Coordinates of C-alpha atoms and ligand atoms in Angstrom, one line a residue:
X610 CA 2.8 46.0 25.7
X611 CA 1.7 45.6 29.3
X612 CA 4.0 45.7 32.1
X613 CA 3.0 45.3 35.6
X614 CA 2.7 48.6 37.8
X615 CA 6.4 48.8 38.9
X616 CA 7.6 48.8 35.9
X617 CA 5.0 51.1 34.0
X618 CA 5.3 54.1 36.2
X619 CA 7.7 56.6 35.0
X620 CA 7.9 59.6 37.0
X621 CA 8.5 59.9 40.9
X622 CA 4.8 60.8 42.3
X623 CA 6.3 63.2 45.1
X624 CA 9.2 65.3 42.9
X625 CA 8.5 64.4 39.8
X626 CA 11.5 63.1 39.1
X627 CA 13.0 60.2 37.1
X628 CA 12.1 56.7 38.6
X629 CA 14.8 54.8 37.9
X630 CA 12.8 50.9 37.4
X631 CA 13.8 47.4 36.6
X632 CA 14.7 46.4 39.9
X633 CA 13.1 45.8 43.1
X634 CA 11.3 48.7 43.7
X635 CA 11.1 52.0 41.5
X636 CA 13.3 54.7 42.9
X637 CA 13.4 58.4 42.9
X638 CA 16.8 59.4 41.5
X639 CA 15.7 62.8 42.3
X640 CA 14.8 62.5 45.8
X641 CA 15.3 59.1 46.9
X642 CA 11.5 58.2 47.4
X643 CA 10.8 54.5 46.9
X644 CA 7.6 53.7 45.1
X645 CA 6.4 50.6 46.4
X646 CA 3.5 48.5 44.8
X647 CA 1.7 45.7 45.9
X648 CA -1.1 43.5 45.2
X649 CA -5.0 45.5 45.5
X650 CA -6.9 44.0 47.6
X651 CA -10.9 43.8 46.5
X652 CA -13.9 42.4 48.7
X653 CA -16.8 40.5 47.4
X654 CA -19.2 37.8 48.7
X655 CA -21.1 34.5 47.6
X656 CA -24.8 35.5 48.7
X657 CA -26.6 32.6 49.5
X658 CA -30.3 32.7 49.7
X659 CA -32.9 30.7 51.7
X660 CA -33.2 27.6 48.8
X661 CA -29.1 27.4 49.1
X662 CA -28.9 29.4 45.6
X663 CA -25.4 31.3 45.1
X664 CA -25.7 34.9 43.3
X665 CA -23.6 36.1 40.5
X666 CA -23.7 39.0 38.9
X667 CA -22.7 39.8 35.1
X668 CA -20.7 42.8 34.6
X669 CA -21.5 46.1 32.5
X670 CA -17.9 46.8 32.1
X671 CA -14.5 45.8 30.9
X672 CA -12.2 43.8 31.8
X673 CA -15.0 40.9 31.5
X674 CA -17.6 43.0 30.2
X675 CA -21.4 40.4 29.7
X676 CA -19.2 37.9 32.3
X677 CA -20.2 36.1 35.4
X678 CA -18.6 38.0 38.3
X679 CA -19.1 38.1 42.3
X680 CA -20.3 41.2 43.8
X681 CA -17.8 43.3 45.1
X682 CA -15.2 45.5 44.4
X683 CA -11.9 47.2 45.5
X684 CA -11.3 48.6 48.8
X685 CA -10.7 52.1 49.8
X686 CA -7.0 53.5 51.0
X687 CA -7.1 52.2 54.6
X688 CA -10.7 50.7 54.5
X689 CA -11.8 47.7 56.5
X690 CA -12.5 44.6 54.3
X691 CA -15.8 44.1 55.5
X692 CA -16.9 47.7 55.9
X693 CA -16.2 47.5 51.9
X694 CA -18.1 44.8 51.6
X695 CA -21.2 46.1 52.9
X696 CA -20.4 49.3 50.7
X697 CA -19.9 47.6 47.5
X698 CA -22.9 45.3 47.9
X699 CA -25.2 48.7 48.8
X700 CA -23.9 50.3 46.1
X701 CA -23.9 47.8 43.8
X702 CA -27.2 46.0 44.5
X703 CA -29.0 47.8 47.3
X704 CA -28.8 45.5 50.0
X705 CA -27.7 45.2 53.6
X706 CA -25.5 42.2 54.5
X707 CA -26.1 39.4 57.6
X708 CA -24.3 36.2 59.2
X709 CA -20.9 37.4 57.2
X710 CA -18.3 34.6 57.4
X711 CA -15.0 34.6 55.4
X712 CA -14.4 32.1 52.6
X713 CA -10.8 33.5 51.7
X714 CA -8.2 34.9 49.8
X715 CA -7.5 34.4 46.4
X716 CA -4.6 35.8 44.6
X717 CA -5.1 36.9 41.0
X718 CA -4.2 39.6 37.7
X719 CA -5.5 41.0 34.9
X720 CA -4.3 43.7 32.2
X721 CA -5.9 46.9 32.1
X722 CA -3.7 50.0 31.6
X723 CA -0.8 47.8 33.4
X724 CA -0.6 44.7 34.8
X725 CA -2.8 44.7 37.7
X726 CA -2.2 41.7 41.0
X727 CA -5.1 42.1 42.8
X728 CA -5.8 39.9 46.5
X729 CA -9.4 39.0 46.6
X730 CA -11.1 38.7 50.0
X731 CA -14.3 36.6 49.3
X732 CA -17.2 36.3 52.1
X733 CA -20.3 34.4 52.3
X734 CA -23.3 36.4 53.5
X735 CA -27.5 36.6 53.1
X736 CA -29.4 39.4 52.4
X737 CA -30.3 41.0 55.6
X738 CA -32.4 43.6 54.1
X739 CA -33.1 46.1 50.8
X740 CA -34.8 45.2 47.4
X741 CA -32.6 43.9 45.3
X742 CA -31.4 46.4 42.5
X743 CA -28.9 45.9 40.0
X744 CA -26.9 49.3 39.9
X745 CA -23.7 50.9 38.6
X746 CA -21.0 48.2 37.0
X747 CA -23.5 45.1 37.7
X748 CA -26.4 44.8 34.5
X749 CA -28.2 41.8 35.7
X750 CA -28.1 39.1 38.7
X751 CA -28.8 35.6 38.9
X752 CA -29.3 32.9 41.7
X753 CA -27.5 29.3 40.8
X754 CA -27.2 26.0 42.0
X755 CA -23.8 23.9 41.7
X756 CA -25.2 22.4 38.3
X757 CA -26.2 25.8 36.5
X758 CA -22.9 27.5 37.2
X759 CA -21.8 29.2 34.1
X760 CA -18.2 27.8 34.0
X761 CA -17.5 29.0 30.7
X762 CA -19.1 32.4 31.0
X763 CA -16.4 33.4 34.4
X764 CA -14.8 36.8 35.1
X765 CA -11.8 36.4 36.4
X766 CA -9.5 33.7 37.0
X767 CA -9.5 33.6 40.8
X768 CA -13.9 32.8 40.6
X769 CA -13.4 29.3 39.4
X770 CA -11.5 27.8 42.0
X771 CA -13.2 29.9 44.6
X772 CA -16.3 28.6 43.9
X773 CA -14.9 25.2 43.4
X774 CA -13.7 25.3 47.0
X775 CA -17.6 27.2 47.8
X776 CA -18.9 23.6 46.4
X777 CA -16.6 21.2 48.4
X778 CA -17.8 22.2 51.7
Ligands
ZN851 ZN1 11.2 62.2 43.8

């Protein structure tokens, strides 16, 4: 049985002590610390290339593992959104981002260990420089047009109407 994070965590993280949970925020009973959790925020981007293709790239891992995913990831603790970008997309793929606009935010969750909300910060960008590489989490990428979206073949939840929104402008 998964419960989101505030309710999964049983120990206080500073003491050690009991977390007393089930209400708005697990408590310390020990020493009065007040665990607060919030959404995770992740950044990724549409690459677009010169024919007006859109990249995705199919994941290695679970959750989603052989899905269509965007590049990207979580940020760090305290780590611009766009400095993570560019980190993510290096890592990930071996490129160097240009002409980075934001698309938006789009709210999501998924079960892994707990429930876990996550706020995704989606960009569009181009490929400034680097040879594209697939590396790490990523096992292959793809360039698509509106009609050769895999629909059925989506990560997570939050993609689909993202990209629907990508495809209105
Ligand atoms: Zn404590």
């Amino acid at each position: 049985m998964s419960s989101k994070a505030s309710n999964y965590f049983k120990f206080c993280p500073v003491c050690g002590g009991k977390l007393k949970v089930n209400q708005a925020h697990p408590t310390c009973i020990k020493c009065g610390f007040i665990f607060y959790q919030n959404s995770k925020p992740t950044s990724s981007a549409f690459l677009i290339n010169a024919q007006g293709e859109l990249m995705l790239v199919k994941r290695r891992v679970a959750p989603f593992r052989g899905y269509w995913d965007v590049p990207g990831g979580f940020l760090e603790e305290g780590e611009d959104p766009i400095v993570g970008l560019k980190r993510e997309l290096y890592e990930e793929l071996g490129v160097r981002l240009k002409n980075i606009a934001l698309h938006g935010l789009y709210p999501d969750w998924y079960v892994d260990q707990y429930k876990l909300y996550t706020i995704n910060i989606i960009y569009t960008a181009q490929i400034a420089s680097g040879t594209l590489k697939p590396q790490d989490d990523i096992s292959e990428y793809q360039w698509f047009t509106k009609k050769t979206i895999p629909w059925s073949r989506l990560a997570f939840s939050w993609i689909r109407p993202c990209l629907k929104d990508f495809f209105k402008n």
